[in-house]
PDB file of C-alpha atoms in Angstrom:
ATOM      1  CA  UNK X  25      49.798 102.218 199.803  1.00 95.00           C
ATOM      2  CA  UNK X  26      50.821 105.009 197.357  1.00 98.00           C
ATOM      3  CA  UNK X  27      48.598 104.707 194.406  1.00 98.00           C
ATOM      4  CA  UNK X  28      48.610 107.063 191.218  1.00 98.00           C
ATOM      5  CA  UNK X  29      45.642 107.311 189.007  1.00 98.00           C
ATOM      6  CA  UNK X  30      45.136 108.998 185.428  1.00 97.00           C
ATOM      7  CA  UNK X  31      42.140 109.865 184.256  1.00 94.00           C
ATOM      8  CA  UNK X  32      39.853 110.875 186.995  1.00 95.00           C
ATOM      9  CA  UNK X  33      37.449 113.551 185.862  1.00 93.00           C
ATOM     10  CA  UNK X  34      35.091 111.467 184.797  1.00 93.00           C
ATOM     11  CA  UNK X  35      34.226 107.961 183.903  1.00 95.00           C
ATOM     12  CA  UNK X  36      35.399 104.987 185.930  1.00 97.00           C
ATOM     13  CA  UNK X  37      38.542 107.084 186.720  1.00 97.00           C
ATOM     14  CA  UNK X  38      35.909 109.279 188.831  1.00 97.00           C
ATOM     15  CA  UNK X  39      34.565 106.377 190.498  1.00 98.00           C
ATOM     16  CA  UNK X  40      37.743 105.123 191.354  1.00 98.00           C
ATOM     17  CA  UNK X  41      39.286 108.310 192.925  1.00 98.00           C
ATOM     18  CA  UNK X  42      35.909 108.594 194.940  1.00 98.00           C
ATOM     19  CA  UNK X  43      36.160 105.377 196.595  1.00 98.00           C
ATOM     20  CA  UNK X  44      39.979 105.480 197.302  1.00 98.00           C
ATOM     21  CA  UNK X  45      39.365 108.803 199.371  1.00 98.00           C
ATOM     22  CA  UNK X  46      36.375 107.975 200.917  1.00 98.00           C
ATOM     23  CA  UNK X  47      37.942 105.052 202.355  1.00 97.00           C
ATOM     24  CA  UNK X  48      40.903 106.785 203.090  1.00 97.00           C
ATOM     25  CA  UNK X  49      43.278 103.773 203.477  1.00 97.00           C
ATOM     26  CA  UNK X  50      45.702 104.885 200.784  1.00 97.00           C
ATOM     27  CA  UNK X  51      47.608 107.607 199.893  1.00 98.00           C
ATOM     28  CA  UNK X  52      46.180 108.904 196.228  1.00 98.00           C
ATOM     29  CA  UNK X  53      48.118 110.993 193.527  1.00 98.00           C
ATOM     30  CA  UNK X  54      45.868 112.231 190.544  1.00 98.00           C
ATOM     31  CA  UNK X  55      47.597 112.736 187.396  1.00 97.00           C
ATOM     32  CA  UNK X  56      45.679 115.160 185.445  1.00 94.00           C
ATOM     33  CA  UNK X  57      45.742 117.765 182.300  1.00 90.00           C
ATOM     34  CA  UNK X  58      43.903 120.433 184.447  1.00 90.00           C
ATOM     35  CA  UNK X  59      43.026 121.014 188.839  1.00 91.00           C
ATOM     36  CA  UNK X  60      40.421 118.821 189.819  1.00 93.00           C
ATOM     37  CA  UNK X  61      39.592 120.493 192.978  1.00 93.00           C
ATOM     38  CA  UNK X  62      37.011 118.161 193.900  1.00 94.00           C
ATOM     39  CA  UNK X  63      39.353 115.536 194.795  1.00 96.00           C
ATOM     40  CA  UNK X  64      42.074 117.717 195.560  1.00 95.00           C
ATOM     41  CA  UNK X  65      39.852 119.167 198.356  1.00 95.00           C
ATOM     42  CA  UNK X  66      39.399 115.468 200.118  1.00 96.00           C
ATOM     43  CA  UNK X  67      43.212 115.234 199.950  1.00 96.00           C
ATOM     44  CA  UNK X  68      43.940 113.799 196.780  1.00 97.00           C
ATOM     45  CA  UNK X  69      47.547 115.179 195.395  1.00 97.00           C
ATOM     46  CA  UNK X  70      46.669 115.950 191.935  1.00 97.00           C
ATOM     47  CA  UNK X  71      49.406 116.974 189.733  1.00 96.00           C
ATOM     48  CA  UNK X  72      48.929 118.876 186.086  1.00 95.00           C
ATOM     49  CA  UNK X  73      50.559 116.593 183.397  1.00 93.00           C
ATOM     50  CA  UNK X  74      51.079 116.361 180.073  1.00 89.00           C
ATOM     51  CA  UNK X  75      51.840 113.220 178.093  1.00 89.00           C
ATOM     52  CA  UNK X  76      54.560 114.739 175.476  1.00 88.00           C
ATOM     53  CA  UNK X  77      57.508 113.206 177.263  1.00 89.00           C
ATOM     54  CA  UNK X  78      58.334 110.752 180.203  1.00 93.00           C
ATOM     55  CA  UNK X  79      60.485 113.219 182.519  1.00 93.00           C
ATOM     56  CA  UNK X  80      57.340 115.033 184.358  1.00 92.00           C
ATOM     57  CA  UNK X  81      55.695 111.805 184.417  1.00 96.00           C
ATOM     58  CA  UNK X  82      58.562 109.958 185.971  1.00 97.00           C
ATOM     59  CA  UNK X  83      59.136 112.733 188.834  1.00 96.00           C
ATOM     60  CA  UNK X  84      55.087 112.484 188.948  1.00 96.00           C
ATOM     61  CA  UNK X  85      55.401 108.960 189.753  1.00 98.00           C
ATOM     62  CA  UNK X  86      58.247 108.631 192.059  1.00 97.00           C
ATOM     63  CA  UNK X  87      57.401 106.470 195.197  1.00 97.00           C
ATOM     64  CA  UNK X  88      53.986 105.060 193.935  1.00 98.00           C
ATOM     65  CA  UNK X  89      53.561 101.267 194.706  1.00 98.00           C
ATOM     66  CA  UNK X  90      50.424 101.104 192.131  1.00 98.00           C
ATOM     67  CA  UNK X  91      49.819 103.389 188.953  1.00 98.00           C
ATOM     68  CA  UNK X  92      45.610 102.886 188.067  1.00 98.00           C
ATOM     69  CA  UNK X  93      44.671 104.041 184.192  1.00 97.00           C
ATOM     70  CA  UNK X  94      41.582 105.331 183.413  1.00 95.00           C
ATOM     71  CA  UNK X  95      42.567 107.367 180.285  1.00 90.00           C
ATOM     72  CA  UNK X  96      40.282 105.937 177.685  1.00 74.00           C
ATOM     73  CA  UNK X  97      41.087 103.572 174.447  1.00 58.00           C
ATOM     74  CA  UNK X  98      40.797 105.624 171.703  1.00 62.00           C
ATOM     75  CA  UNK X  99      43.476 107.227 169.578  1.00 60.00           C
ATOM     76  CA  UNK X 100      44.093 110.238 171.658  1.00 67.00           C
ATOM     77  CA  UNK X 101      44.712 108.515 174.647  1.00 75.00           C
ATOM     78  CA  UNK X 102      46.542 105.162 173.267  1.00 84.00           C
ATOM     79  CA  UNK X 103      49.783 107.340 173.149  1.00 88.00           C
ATOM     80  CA  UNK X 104      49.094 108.731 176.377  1.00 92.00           C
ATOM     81  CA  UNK X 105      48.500 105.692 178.214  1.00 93.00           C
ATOM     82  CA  UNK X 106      51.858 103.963 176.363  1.00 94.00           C
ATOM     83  CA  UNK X 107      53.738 106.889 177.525  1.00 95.00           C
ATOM     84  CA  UNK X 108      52.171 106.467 181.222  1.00 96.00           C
ATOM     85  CA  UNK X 109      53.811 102.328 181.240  1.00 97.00           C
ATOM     86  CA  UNK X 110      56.917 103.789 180.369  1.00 97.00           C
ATOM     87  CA  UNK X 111      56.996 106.313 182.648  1.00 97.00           C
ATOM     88  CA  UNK X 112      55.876 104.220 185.379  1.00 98.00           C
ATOM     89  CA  UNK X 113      58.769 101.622 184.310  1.00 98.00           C
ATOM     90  CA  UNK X 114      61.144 103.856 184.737  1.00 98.00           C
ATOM     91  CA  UNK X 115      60.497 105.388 188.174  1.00 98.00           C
ATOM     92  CA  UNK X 116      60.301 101.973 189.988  1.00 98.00           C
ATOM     93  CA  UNK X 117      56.211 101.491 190.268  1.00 98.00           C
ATOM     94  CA  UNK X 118      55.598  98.052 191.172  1.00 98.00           C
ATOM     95  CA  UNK X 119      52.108  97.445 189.571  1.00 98.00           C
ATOM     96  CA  UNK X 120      50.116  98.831 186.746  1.00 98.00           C
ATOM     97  CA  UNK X 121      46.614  98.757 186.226  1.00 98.00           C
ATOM     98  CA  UNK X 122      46.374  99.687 182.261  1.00 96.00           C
ATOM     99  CA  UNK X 123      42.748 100.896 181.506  1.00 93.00           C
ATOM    100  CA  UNK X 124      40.810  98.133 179.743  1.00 90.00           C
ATOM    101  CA  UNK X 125      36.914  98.346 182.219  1.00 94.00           C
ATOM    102  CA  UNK X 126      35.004  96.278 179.794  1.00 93.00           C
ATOM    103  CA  UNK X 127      35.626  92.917 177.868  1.00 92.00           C
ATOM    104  CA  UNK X 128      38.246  90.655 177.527  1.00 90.00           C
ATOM    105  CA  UNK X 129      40.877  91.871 175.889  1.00 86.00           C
ATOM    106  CA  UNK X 130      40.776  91.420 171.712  1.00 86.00           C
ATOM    107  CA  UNK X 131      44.716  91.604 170.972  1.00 86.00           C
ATOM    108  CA  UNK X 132      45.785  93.796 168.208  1.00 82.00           C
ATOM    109  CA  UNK X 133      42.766  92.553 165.698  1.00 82.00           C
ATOM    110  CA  UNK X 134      40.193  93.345 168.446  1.00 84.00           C
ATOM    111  CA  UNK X 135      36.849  93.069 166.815  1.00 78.00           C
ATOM    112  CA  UNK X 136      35.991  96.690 168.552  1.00 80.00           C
ATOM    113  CA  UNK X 137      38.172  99.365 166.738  1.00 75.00           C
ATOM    114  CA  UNK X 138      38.071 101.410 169.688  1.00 76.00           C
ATOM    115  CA  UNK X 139      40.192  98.846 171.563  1.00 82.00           C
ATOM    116  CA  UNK X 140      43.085  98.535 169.081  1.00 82.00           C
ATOM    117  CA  UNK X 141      44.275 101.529 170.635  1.00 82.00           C
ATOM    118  CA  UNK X 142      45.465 100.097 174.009  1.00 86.00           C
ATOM    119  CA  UNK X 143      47.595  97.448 172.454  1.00 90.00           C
ATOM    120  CA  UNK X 144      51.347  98.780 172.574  1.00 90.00           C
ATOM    121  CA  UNK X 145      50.699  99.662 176.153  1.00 92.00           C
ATOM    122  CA  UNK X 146      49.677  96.107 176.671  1.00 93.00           C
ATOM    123  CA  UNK X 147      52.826  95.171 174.557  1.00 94.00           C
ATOM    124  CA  UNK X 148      54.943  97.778 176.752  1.00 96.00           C
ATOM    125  CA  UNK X 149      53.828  96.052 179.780  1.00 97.00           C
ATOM    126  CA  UNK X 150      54.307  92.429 178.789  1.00 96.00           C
ATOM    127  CA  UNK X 151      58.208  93.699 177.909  1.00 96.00           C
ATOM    128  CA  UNK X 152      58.254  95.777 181.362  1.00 97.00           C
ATOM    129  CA  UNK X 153      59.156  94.077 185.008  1.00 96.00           C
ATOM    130  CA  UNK X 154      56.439  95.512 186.710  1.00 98.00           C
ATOM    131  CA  UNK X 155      53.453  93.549 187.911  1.00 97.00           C
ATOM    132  CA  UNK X 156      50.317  94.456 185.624  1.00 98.00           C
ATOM    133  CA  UNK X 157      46.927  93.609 185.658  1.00 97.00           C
ATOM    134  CA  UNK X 158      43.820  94.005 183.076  1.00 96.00           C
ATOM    135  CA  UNK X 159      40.629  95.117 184.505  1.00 97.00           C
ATOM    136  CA  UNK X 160      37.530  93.465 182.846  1.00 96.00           C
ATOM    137  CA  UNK X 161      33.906  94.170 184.727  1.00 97.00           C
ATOM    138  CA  UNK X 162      31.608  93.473 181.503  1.00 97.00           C
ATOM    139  CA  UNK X 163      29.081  96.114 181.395  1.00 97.00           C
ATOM    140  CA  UNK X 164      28.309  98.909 183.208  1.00 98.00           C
ATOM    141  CA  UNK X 165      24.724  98.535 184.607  1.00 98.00           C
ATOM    142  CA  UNK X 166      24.510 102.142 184.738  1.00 98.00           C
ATOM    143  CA  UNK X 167      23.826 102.327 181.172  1.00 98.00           C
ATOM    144  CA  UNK X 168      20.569 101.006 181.917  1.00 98.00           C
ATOM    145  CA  UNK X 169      19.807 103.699 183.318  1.00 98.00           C
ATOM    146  CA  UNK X 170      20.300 106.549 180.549  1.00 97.00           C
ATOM    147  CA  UNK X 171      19.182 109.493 180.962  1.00 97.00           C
ATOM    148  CA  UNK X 172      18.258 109.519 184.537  1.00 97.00           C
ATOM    149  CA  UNK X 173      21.344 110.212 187.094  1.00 97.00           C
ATOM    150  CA  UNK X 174      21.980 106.579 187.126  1.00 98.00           C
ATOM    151  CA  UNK X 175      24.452 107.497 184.660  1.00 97.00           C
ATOM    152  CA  UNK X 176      26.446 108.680 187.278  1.00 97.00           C
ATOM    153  CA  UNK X 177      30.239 110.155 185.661  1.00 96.00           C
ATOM    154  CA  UNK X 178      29.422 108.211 182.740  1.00 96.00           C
ATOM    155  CA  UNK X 179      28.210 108.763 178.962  1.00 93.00           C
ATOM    156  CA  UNK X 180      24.808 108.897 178.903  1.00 95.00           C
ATOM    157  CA  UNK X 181      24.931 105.762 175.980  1.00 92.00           C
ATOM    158  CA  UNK X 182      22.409 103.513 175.315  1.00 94.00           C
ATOM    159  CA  UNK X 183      23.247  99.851 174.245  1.00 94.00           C
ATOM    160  CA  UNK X 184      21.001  97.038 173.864  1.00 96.00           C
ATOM    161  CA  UNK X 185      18.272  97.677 176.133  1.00 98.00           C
ATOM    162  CA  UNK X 186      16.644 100.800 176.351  1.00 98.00           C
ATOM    163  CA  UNK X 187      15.056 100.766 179.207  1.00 98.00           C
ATOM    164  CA  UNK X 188      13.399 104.488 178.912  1.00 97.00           C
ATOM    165  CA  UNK X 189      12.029 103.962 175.649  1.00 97.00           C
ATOM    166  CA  UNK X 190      10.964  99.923 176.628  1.00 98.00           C
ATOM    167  CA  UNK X 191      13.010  98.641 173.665  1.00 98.00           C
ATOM    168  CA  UNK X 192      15.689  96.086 172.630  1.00 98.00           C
ATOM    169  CA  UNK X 193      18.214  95.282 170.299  1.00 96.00           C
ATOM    170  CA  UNK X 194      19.916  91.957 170.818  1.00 97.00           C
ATOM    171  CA  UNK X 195      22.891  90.232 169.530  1.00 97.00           C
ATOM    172  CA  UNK X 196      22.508  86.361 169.046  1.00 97.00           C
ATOM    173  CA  UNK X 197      19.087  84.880 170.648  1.00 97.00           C
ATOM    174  CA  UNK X 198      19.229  86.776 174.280  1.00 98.00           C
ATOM    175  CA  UNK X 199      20.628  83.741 176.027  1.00 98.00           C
ATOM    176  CA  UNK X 200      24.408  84.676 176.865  1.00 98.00           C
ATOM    177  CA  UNK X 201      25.283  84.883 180.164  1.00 98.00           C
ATOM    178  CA  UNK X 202      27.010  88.290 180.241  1.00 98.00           C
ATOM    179  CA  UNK X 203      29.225  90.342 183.224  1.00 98.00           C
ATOM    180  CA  UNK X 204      27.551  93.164 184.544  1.00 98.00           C
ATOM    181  CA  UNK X 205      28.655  95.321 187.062  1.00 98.00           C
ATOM    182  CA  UNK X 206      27.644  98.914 188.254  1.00 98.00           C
ATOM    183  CA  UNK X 207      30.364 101.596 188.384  1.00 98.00           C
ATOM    184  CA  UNK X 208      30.384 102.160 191.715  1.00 98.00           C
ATOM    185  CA  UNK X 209      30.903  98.955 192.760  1.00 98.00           C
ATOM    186  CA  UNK X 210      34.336  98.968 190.330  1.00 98.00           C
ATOM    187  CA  UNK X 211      35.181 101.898 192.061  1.00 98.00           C
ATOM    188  CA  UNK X 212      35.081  99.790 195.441  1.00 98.00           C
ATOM    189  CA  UNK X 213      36.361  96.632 194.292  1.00 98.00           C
ATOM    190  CA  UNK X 214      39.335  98.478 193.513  1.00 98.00           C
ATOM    191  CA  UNK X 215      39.680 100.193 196.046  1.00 98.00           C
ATOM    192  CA  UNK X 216      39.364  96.963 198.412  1.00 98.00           C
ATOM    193  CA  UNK X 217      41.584  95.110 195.748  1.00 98.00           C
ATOM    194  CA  UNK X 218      44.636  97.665 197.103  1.00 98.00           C
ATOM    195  CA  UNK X 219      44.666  96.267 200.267  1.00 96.00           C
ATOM    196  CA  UNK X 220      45.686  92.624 199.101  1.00 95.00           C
ATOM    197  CA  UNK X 221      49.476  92.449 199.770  1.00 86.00           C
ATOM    198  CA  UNK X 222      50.551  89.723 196.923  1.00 93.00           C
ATOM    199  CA  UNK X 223      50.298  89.896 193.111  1.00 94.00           C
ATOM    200  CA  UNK X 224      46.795  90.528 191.359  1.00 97.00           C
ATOM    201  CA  UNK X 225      45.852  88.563 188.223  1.00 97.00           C
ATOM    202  CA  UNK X 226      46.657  89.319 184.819  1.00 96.00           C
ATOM    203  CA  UNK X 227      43.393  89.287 183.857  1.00 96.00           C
ATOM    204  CA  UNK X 228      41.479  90.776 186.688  1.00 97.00           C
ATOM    205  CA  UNK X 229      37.713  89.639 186.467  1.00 97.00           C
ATOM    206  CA  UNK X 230      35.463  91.857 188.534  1.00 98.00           C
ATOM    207  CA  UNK X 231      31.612  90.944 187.959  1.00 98.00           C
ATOM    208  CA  UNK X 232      28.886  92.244 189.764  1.00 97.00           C
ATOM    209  CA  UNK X 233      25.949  89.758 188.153  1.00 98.00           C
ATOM    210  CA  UNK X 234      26.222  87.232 185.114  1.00 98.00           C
ATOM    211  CA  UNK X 235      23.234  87.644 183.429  1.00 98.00           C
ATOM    212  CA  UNK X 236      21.560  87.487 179.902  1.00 98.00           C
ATOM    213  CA  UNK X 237      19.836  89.761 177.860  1.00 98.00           C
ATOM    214  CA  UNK X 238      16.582  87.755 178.257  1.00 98.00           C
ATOM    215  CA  UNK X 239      16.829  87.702 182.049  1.00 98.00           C
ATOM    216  CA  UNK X 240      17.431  91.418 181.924  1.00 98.00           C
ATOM    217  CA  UNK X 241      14.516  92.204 179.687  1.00 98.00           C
ATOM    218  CA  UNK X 242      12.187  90.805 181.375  1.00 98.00           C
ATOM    219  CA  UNK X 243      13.522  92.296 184.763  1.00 98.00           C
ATOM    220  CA  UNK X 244      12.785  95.407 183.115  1.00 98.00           C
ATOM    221  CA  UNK X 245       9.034  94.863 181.488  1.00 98.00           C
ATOM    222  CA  UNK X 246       8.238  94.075 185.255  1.00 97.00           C
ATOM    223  CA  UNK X 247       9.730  97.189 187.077  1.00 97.00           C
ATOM    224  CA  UNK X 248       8.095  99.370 183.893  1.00 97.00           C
ATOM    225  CA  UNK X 249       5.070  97.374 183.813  1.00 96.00           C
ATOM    226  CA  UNK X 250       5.000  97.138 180.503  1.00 96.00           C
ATOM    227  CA  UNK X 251       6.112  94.948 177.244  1.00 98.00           C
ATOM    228  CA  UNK X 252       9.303  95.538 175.809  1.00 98.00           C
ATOM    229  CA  UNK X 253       9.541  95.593 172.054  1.00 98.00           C
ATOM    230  CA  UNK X 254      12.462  93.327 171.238  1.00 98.00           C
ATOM    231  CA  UNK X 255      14.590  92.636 168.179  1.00 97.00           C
ATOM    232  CA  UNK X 256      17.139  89.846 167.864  1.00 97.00           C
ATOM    233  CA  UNK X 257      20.026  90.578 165.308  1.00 95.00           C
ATOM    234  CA  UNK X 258      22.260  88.088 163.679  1.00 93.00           C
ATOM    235  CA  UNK X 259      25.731  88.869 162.579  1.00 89.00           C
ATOM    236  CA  UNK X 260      24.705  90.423 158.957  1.00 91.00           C
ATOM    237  CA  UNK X 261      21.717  92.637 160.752  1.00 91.00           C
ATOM    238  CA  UNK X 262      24.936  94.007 163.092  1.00 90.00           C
ATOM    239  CA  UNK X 263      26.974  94.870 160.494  1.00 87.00           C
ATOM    240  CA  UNK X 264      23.971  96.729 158.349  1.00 89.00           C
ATOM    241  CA  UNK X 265      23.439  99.203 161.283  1.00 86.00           C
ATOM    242  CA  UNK X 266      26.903 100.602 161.100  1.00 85.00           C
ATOM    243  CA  UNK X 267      26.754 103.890 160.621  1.00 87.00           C
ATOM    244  CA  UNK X 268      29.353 105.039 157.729  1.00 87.00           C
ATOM    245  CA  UNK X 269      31.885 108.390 158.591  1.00 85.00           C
ATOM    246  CA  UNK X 270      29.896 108.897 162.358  1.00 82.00           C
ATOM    247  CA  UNK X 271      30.815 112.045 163.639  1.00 80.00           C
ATOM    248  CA  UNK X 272      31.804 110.380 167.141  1.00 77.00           C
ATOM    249  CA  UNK X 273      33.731 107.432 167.655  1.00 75.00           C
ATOM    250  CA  UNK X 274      30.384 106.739 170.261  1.00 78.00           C
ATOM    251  CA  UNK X 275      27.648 106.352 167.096  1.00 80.00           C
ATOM    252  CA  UNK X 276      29.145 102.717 166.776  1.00 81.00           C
ATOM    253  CA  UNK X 277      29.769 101.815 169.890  1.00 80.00           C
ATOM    254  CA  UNK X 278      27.023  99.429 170.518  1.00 82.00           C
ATOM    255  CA  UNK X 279      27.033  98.057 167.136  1.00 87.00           C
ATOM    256  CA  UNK X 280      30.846  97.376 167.429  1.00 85.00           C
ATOM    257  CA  UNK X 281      30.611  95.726 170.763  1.00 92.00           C
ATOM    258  CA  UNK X 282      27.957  93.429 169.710  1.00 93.00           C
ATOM    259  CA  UNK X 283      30.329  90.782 167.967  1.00 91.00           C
ATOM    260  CA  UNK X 284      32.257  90.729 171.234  1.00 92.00           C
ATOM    261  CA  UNK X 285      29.144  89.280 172.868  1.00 95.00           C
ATOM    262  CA  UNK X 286      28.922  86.733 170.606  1.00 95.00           C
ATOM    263  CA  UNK X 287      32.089  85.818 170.459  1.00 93.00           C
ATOM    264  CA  UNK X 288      31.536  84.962 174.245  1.00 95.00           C
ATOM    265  CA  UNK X 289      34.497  88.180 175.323  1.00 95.00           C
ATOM    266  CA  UNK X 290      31.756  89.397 177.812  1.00 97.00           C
ATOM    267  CA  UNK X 291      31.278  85.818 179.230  1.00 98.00           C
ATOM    268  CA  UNK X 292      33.562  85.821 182.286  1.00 97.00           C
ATOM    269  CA  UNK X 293      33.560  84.534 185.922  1.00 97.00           C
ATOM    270  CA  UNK X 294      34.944  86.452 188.950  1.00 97.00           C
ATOM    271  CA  UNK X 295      38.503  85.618 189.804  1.00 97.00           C
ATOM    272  CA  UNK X 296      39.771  88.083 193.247  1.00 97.00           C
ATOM    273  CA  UNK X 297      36.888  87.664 195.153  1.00 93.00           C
ATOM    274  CA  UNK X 298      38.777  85.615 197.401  1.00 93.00           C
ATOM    275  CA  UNK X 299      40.717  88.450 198.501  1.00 96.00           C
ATOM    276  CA  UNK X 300      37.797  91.306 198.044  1.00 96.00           C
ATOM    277  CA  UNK X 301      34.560  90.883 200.668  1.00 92.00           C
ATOM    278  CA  UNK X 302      31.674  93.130 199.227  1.00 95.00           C
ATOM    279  CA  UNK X 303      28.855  92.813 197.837  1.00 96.00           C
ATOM    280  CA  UNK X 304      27.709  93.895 194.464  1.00 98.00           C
ATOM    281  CA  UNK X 305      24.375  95.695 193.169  1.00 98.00           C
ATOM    282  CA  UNK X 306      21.945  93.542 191.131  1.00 98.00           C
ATOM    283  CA  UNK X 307      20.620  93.961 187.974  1.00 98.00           C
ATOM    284  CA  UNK X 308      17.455  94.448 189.004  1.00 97.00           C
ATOM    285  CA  UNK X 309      17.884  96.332 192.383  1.00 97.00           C
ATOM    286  CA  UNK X 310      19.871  98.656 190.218  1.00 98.00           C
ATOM    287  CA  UNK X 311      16.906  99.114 187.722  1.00 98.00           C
ATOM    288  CA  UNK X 312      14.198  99.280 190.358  1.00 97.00           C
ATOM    289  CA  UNK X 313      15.882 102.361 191.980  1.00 97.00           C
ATOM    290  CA  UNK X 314      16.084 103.959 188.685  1.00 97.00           C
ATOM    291  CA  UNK X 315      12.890 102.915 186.776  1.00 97.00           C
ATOM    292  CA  UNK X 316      10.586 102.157 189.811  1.00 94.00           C
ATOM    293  CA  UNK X 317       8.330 104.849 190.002  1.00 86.00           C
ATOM    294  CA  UNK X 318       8.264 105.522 186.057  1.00 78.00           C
ATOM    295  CA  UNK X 319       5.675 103.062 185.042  1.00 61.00           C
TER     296      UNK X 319
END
């Protein structure tokens, strides 16, 4: 299958351009703003782009079956990534994959800011004839492992549990089951997801463990041998640790995300495992390999 992917330099775009080539069963085009010879080297076709117009992205995308976005949710990319739909619209792609890797989606009044962004490609796509599906895998268990190389392609961000410093901050009492799934494994689900001939889900649920904050804590004070100091937050605590005028759109992050736990957006069963034979990293395999010998 020809499949075209934007946003591979780092991030789950990396992980997804990694896994495509090392299996080697389809054909990958890289849409990119600069050479990524990495890929490029283990015969990706990676073509400079710009997202000012729709023409070079059009010829870009002429022949693909599947176009994969990786290109963020903020404001810089939003118009980006609604040029991208129309683009692939036009040349004829049959399925798009718009870049979502997280929660549920919020609709325009998302909850998270950050995720406002991706809404009139969403719109575009819902308007379009091609086939599109939303990729939700929770959270990355790779945070968990901030700073050490666990982090893989990812921001180094912390979130609730701080595994490092043996501290947590929890939304709501501990005791939501939450989607977690490591990077890699994304990469690989999608990658194994390609080779399923019929249509994919509109929501695409890809979860690795469901597990709660609880469970994970106390995964962790075992494989660090020590107690973790925990705080529980409630809905007015959240809000009070907003930080006013942060310098990056990443000082929030956690704090913004934590309503969308409660609200039960990162509460989601697996849906195309039917079609998709792996299996996953746990939660606390994941943390062993990372925090095992740090006691």
């Amino acid at each position: 299958m020809k499949v075209a992917l934007a946003g591979a330099s780092t991030g789950v775009g990396w992980h997804i351009a990694d896994a495509i080539l090392a299996s080697g069963r389809h054909e990958l085009t890289i849409l990119s703003r600069h050479e990524i010879t990495e890929f490029s080297s283990r015969g990706a076709n990676v073509i400079i782009v710009s997202y000012d117009t729709t023409d070079a992205l059009i010829h870009a995308l002429s022949g693909i079956h599947t176009v994969i976005s990786a290109i963020g949710d903020h404001s810089r990319s939003g118009g980006a990534q609604l040029l991208l739909v129309q683009a692939a619209a036009a040349a004829g792609v049959i399925r798009f994959v718009p870049s979502g890797w997280s929660a549920t989606d919020g609709g325009a009044q998302d909850t998270v800011e950050l995720y406002r962004y991706k809404q009139p490609a969403l719109e575009a796509l819902q308007k379009s004839s091609m086939q599109w599906s939303y990729p939700e895998n929770g959270i990355f268990l790779n945070y968990l492992a901030t700073p050490s190389a666990g982090i893989s392609h990812l921001k180094p961000l912390k979130f609730w549990i701080d595994v490092e410093n043996c501290t947590a901050s929890i939304p709501g009492d501990g005791n939501i089951k939450l989607a977690h799934t490591t990077v890699q494994d994304v990469g690989r689900f999608i990658d194994k997801a390609l080779d399923h001939e019929g249509e994919w889900p509109q929501s695409l649920k890809i979860v690795g463990a469901l597990v709660t904050h609880n469970e994970m804590v106390k995964m962790a004070e075992k494989i660090r041998g020590k107690q973790f100091n925990v705080n529980y937050m409630n809905e007015d605590q959240i809000r009070a640790k907003l930080v006013p005028n942060p310098l990056s759109i990443y000082v929030n992050m956690a704090t913004n995300l934590s309503p969308a736990i409660l609200e039960g957006r990162f509460t989601f069963e697996a849906n195309f495992n039917e079609h998709v034979s792996m299996d996953f990293t746990l939660p606390e395999e994941f943390m062993k390999e990372w925090w095992g010998n740090s006691a």
